[in-house]
Coordinates of C-alpha atoms in Angstrom, one line a residue:
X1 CA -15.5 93.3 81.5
X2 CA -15.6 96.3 79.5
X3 CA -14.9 100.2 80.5
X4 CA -15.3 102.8 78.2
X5 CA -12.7 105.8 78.4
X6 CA -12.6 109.3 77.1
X7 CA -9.3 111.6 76.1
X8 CA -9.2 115.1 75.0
X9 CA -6.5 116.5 72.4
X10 CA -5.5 120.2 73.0
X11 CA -6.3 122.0 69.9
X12 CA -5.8 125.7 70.8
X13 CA -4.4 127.7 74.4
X14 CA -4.4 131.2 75.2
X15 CA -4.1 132.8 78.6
X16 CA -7.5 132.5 79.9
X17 CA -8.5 129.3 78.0
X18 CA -8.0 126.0 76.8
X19 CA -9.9 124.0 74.3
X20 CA -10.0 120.7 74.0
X21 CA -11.4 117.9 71.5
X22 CA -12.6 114.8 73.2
X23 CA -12.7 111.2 71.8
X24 CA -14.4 108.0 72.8
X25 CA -12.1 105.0 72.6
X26 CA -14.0 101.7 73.6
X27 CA -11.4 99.0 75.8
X28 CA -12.2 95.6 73.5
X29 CA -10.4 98.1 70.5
X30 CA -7.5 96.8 72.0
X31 CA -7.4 93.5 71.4
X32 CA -6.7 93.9 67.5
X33 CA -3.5 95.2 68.5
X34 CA -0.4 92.6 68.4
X35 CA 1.7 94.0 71.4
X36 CA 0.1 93.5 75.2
X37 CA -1.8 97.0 76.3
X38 CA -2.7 97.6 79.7
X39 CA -4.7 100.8 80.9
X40 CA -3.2 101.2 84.6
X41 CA -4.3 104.4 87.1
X42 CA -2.1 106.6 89.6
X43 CA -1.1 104.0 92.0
X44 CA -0.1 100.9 89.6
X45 CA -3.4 99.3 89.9
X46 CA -4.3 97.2 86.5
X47 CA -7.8 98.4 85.1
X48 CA -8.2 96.7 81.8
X49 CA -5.7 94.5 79.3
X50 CA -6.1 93.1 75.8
X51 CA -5.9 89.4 75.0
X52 CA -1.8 89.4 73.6
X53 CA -1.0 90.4 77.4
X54 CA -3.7 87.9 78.5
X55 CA -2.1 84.9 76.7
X56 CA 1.4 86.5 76.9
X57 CA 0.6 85.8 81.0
X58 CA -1.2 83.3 80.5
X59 CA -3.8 85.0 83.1
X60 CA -7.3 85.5 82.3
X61 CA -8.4 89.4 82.1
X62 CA -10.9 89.0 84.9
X63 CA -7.2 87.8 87.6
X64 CA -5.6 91.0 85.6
X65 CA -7.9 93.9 87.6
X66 CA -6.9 95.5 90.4
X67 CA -3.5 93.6 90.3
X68 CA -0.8 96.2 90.9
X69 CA 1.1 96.1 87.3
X70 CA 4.6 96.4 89.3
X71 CA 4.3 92.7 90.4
X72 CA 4.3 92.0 86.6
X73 CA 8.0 94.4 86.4
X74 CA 11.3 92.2 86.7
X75 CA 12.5 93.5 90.7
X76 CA 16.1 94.7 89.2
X77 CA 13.8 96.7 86.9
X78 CA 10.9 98.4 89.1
X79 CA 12.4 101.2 90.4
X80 CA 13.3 102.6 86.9
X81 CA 9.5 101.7 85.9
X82 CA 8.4 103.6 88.7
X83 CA 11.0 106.7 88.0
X84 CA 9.1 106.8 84.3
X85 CA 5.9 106.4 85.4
X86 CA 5.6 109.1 87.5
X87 CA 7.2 111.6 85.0
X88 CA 4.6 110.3 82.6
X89 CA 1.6 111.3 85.3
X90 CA 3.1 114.1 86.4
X91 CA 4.5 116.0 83.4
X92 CA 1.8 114.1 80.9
X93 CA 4.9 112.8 78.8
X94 CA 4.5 109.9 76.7
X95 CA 7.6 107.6 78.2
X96 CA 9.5 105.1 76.5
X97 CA 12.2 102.7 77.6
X98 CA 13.0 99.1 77.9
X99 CA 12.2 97.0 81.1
X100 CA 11.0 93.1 81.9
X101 CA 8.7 91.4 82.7
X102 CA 8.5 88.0 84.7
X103 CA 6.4 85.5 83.2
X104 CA 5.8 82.0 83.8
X105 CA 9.0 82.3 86.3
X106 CA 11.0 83.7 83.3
X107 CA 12.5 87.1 82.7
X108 CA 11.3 88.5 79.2
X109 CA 12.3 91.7 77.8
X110 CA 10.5 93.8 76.4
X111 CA 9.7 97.8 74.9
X112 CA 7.1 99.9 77.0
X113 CA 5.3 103.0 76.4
X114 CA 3.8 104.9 79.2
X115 CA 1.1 107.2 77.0
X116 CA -1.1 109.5 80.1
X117 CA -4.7 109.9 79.4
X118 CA -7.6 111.9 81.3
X119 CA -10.5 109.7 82.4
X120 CA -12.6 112.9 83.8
X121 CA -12.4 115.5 80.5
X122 CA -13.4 118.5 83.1
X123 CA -10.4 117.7 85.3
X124 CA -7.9 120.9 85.3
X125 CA -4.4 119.8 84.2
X126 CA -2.6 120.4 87.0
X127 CA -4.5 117.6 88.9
X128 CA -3.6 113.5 88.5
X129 CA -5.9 112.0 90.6
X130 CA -8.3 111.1 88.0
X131 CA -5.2 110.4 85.2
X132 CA -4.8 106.9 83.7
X133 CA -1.8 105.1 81.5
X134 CA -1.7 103.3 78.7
X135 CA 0.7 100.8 78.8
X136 CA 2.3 99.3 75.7
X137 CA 4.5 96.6 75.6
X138 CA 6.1 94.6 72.8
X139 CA 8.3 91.2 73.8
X140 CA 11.3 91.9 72.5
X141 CA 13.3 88.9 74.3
X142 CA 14.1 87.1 70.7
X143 CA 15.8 90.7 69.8
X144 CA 17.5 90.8 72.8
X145 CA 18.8 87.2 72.4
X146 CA 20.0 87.9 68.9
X147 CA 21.6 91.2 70.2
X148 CA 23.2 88.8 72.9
X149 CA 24.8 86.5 70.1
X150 CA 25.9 89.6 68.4
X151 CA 27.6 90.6 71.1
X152 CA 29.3 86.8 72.2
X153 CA 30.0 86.7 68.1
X154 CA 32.0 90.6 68.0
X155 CA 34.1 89.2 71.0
X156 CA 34.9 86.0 69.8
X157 CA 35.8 87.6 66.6
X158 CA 37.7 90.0 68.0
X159 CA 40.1 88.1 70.6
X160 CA 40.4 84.9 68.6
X161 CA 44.2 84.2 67.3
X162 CA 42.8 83.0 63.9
X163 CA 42.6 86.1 61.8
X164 CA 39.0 86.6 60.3
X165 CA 37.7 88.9 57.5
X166 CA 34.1 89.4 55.9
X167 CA 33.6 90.9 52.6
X168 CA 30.5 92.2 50.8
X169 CA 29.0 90.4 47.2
X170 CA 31.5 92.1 45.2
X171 CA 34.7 91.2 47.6
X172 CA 35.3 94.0 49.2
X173 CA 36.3 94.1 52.9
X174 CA 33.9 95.2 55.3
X175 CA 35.3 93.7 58.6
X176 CA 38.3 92.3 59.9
X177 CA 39.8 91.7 63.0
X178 CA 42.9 92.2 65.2
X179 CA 44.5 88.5 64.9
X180 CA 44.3 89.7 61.1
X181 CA 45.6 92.8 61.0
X182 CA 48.6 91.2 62.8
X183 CA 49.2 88.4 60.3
X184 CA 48.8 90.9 57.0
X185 CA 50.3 93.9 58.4
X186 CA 47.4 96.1 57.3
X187 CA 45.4 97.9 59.9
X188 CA 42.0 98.1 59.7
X189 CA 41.7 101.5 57.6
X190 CA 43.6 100.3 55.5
X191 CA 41.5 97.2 54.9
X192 CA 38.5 98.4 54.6
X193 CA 36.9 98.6 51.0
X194 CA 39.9 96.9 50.1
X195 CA 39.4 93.3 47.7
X196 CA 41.5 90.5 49.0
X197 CA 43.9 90.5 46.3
X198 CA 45.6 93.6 48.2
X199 CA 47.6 90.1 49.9
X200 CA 48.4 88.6 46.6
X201 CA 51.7 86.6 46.3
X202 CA 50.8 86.0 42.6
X203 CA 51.8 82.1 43.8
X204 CA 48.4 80.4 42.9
X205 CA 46.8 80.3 39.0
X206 CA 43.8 81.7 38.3
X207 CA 42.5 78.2 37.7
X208 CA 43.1 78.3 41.6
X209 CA 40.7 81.3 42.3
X210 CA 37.7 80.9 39.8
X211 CA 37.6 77.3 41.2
X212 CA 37.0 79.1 44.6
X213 CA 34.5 81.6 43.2
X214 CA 32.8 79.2 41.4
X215 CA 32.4 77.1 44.7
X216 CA 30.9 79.9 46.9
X217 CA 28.8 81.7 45.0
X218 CA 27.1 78.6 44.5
X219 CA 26.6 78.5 48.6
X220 CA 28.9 76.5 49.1
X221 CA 31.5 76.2 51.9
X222 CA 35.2 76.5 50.5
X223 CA 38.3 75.0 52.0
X224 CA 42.0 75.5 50.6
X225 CA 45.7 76.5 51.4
X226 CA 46.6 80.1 50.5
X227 CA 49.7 81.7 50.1
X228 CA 49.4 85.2 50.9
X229 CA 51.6 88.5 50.8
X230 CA 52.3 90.8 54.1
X231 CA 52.3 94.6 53.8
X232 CA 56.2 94.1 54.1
X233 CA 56.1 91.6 51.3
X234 CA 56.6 88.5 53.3
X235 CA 55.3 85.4 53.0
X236 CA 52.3 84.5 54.9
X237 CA 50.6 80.9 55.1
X238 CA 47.4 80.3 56.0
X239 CA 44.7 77.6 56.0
X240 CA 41.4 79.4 54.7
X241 CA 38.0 78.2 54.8
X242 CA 35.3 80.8 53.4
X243 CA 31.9 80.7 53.9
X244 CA 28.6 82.4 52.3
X245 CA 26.6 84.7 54.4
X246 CA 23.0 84.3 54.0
X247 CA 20.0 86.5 55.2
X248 CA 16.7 84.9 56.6
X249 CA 15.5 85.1 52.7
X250 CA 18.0 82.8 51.9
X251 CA 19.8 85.9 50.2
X252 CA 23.4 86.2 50.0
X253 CA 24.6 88.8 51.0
X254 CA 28.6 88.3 51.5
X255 CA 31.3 86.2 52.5
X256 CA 32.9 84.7 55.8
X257 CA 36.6 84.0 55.8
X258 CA 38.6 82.4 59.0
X259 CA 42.4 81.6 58.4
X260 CA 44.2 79.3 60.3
X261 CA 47.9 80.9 60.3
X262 CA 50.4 78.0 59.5
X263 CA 53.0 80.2 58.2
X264 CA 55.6 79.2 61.7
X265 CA 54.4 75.1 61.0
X266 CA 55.7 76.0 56.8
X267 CA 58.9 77.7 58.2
X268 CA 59.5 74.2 60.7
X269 CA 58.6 72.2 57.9
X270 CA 61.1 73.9 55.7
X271 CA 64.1 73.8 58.2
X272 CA 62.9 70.0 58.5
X273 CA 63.5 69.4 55.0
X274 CA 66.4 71.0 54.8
X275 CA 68.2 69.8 57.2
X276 CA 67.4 66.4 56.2
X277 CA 68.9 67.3 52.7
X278 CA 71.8 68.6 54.3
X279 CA 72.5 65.4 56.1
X280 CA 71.9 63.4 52.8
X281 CA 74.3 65.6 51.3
X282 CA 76.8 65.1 54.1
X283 CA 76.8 61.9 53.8
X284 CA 77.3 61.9 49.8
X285 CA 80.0 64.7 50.7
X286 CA 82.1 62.2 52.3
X287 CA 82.4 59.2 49.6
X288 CA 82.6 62.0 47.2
X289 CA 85.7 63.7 49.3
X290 CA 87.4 60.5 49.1
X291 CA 86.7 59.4 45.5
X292 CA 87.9 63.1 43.9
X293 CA 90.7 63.7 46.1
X294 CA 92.7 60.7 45.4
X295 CA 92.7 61.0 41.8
X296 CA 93.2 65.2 42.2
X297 CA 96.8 64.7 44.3
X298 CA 97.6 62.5 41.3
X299 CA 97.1 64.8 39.0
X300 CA 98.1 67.6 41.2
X301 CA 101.6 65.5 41.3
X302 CA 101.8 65.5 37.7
X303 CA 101.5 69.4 36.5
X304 CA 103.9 70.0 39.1
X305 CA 106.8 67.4 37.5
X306 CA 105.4 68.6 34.0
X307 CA 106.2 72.3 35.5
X308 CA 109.4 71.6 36.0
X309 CA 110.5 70.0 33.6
X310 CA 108.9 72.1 30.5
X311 CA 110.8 75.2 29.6
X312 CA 107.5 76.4 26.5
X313 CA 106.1 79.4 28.3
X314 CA 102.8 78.7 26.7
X315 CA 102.4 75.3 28.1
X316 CA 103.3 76.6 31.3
X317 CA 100.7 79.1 31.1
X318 CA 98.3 76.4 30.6
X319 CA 99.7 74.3 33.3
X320 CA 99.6 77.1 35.4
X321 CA 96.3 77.2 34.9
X322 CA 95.4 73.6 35.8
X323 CA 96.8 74.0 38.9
X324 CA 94.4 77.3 40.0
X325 CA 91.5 74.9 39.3
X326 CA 92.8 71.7 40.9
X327 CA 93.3 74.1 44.1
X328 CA 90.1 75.6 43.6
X329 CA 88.5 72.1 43.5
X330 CA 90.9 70.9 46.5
X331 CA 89.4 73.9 48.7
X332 CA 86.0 72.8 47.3
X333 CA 87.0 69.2 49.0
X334 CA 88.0 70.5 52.2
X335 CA 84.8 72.2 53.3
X336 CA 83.0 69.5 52.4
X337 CA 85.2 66.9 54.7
X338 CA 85.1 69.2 57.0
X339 CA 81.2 70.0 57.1
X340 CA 80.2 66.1 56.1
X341 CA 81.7 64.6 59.8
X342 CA 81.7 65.9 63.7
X343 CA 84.1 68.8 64.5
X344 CA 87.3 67.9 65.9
X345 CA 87.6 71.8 66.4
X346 CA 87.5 72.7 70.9
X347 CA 84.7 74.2 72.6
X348 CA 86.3 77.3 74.2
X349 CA 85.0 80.5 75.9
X350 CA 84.1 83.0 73.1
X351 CA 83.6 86.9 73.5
X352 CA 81.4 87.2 71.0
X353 CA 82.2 91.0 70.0
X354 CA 86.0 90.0 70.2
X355 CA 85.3 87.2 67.3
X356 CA 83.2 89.8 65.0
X357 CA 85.6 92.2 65.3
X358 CA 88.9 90.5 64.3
X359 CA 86.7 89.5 61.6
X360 CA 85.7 93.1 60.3
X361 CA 89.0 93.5 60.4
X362 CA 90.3 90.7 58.1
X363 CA 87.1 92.1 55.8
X364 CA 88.6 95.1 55.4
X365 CA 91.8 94.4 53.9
X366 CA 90.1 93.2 50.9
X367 CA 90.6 95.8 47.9
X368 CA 86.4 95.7 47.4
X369 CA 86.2 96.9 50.6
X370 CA 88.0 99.4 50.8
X371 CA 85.3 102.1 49.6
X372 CA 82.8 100.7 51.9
X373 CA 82.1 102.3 55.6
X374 CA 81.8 99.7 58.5
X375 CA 79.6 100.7 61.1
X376 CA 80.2 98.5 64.6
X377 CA 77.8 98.7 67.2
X378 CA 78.7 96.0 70.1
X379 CA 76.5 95.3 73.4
X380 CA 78.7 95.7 76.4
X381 CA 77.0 93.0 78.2
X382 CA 76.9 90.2 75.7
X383 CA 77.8 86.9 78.0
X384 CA 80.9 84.8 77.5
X385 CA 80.0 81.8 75.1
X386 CA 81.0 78.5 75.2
X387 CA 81.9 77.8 71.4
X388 CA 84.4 77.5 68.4
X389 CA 85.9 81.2 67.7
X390 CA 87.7 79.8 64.9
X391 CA 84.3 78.4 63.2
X392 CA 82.1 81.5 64.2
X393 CA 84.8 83.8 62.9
X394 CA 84.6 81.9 59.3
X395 CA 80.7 82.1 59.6
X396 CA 81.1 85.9 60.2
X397 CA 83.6 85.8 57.5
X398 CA 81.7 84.4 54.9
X399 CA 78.6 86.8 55.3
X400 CA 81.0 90.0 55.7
X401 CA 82.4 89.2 52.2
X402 CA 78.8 88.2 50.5
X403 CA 77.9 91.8 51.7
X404 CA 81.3 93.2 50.1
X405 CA 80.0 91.5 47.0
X406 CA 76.4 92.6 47.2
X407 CA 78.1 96.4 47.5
X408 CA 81.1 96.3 44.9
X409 CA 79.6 96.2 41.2
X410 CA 83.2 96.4 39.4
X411 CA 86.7 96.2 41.9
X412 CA 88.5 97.2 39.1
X413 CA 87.2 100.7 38.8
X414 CA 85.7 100.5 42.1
X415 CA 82.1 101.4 41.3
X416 CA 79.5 100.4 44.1
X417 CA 75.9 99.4 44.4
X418 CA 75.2 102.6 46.0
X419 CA 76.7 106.7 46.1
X420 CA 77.3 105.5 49.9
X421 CA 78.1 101.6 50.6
X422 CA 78.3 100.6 54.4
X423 CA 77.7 97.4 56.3
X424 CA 76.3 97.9 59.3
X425 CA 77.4 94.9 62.5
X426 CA 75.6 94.9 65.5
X427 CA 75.6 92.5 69.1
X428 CA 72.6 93.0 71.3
X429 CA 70.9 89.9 73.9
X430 CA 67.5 89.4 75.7
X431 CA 66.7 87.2 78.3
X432 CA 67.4 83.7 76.3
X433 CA 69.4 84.7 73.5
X434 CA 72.3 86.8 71.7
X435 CA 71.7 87.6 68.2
X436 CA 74.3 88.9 65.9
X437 CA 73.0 91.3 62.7
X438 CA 75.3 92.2 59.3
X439 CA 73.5 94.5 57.4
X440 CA 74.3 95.8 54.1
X441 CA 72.4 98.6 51.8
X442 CA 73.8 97.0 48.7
X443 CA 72.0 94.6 45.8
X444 CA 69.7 92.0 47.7
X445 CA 68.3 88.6 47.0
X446 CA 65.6 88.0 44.6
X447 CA 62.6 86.5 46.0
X448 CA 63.4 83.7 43.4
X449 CA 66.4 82.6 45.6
X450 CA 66.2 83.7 49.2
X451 CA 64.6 80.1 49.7
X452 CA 68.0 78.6 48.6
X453 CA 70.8 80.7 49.4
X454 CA 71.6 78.0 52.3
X455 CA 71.8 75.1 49.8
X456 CA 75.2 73.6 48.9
X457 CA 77.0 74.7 45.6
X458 CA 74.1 77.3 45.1
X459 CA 75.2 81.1 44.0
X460 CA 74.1 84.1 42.7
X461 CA 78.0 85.3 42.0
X462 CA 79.7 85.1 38.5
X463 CA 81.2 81.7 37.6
X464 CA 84.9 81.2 39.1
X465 CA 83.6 84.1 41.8
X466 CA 82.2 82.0 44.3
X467 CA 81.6 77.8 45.1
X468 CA 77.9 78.1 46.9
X469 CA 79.2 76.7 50.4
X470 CA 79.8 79.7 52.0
X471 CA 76.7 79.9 53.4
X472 CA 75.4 76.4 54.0
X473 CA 79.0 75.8 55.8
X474 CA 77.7 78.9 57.5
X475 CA 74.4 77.3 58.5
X476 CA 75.4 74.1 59.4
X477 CA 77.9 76.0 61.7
X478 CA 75.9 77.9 63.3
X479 CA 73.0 74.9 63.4
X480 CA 76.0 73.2 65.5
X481 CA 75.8 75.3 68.4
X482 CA 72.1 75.4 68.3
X483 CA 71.3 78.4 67.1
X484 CA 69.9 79.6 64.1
X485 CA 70.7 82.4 60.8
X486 CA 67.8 84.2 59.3
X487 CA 67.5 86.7 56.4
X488 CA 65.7 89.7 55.5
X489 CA 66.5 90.9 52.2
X490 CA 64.7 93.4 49.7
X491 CA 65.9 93.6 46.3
X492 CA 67.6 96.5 45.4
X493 CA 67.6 97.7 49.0
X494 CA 69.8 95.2 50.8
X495 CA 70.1 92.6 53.1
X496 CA 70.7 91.7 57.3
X497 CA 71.8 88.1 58.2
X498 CA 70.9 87.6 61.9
X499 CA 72.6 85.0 64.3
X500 CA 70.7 83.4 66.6
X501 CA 72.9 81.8 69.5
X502 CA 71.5 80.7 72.8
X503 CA 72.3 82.0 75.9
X504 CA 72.8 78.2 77.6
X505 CA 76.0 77.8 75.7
X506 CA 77.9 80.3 78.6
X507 CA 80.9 78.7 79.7
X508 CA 80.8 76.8 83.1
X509 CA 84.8 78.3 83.4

């Protein structure tokens, strides 16, 4: 079946007069066109189609005529086909919008355009009885489906916990997400246009990195173990697998990274290890306790009858001498019997704020501390502990006199790190725990040996200023009543030492 229809372009108006061209346009035109075409009248009513929309419904044309085009329309979607349809015959508006249509029991989506048209050239403009549609329609169902992976890709992005990041050709940062921002410490803005090396811990070679540019430029998938740098120059660890992005021309056009944070699983390991070493060292502590202290007393014994006996002052000057280092190495001994077998020390009820302040106090006899201003801040409500006073006193001990150190540069002519040195003690809770911070604004710990401070014999002080147990008889301390010590520390800025002490150590008294 073939119609032929006319429509007239308005070329010139005036008050009286309008003037119009008219054109011929015969129906089979149509079917050279690759979206469906329908011509429809005033009341829905299908007059002619082309062969996309014949095969698209897989109807013939003939079943097409005189079916009312709104059984082809999705039902959620007629009413708003109707609402357009009408403006379009009415106001003699071209409409576009998207809708659906239901074929072969399937919704498909696709783009219309109502265009108007006169099929009467005389008829005055104001009447629509006589005015016909086009209707255009393009399937755009594989868009939409693509749109709908988009859209299930940007929310899996974007509430995933593994932190994700996609870069251009060149390696700069076009997209990351919130799990990321979260591990790096950068927001977004700050990210963008950004290359990676922004998190560079300067921990890997460069062998490291060309073998991983080499790798994905090449299209292929890379998989390794970064160590990365925070924006508050921590440590983060992550695994990292990159991937190429590649367009439907098989171009690439960037880069895919997903981490997998493991920097908690490093910090478990780490703790693992150590206390493993500590417990080989314990036990090494011990025989070694045992085997240097008998043979010490003896010679202990001796400079003491040589002492006594010898009346040359420079031989007792040496003597003398001897004996500061044999009681340095004695005191040496002791903390290591002590820390190498099981307490024989009470558990007792312990006001925490009590202990730390007896031992400010003791910290502020000491002649390096007496230009330095002690700032005490104590939680009213901290709960009664059930502990050893004595041994938490000695842990709070130890790190109030490392922070003396870290402020005094020279006791002698009492010169500090800083024109105003203060330490800085503070007792605060939450639900589960009661944590304990010193803070000091003196020296800090290179990055080279904040991993180590905790290890037995190591220090940072002069020789003769210091043994390198203080803190690892600290930790282990502290490790006894299940709680932990951490450290934040910026070189040339200071450091805070936080206890860590569970709240299900509160007396049963």
């Amino acid at each position: 079946m073939e119609i032929n229809l006319n429509d007239r372009i308005l070329i010139s108006e005036d008050k009286l007069n309008h003037k119009f061209q008219t054109f011929h346009i015969p129906c089979n035109f149509f079917d050279i066109l690759p979206d469906m075409s329908f011509v429809v009248d005033s009341k829905f009513n299908i007059l002619h189609c082309n062969n996309t929309a014949s095969e698209f419904f897989q109807l013939s044309k003939s079943e097409f005529v005189n079916k009312n085009f709104l059984t082809l329309i999705a039902e959620e979607k007629r009413e708003e086909f109707e609402s357009n349809f009408q403006t379009a015959v009415i106001e003699g508006i071209n409409q576009q919008f998207e809708s659906a249509f239901v074929a072969d029991k399937q919704k498909k989506f696709v783009q219309i355009i109502i265009s108007p048209f006169y099929k009467n050239v005389k008829t005055n403009l104001s009447e629509n009885r006589d005015r016909l549609c086009f209707i255009f329609a393009r399937d755009i169902s594989l868009q939409k489906e693509k749109e709908l992976d988009l859209v299930r890709f940007a929310n899996v992005a974007e509430y995933t916990v593994n932190p994700l990041e996609i870069t251009d050709v060149d390696g700069k940062i076009i997209y990351v997400n919130p799990a990321f921002e979260r591990s790096s410490g950068y927001t977004r803005e700050e990210l963008i246009g950004k290359n990676p090396n922004i998190f560079s811990s300067h921990k890997h070679p460069k062998e490291f990195w060309m073998n991983m540019w080499e790798t994905i430029k090449q299209g292929k998938v890379w998989i390794g173990e970064v160590i990365n740098r925070r924006k508050d120059g921590q440590l983060f660890y992550t695994d990292l697998l990159i991937s190429p992005i590649i367009d439907n021309n098989g171009k690439l056009i960037g880069y895919f990274g997903i981490h997998r944070d493991k920097t908690e699983q490093k910090k478990l390991e780490q703790q693992l290890i150590h206390a493993q070493k500590m417990e080989s060292i314990g036990l090494l502590a011990a025989g070694l306790a045992h085997e240097v202290g008998n043979p010490l007393a003896s010679i202990s014994s001796l400079v003491q009858v040589i002492q006594r006996t010898n009346k040359d002052e420079f031989t007792n000057q040496k003597l003398e001498l001897i004996k500061s280092q044999i009681n340095r190495i004695s005191k040496i001994i002791r903390d290591l019997v002590n820390f190498s077998r099981q307490s024989t020390y009470e558990l007792q009820s312990t006001e925490i704020n009590k202990v730390l302040r007896s031992a400010i106090e003791i910290a502020r006899v000491s002649k390096k501390a007496k230009g330095i201003k002690f700032i005490e801040e104590y939680d009213p409500n901290i709960p009664v502990l059930y502990l050893v006073p004595d041994q938490l006193q000695q842990v709070f001990l130890n790190i109030l006199i490392n922070a003396i150190d870290a402020l005094c540069i020279d006791v002698n002519r009492m010169v500090y790190f800083t024109s105003n040195p203060q330490i800085v003690s503070k007792t605060f809770k939450d639900e589960n725990k009661v944590y304990i911070s010193i803070s000091d604004n003196g020296i800090g710990i290179p990055d080279s040996a904040i991993d180590k401070i905790f290890d037995p014999f190591y220090t940072t002080k002069k020789v003769g200023e210091g043994t390198g147990l203080g803190l690892w008889v600290s930790y282990n301390i502290i490790k006894s009543f299940q709680g932990e010590i951490q450290v934040n520390s910026s070189e040339g800025e200071g450091t805070t030492f936080t206890i860590i002490l569970p709240i299900n150590l509160v007396s049963t008294e």
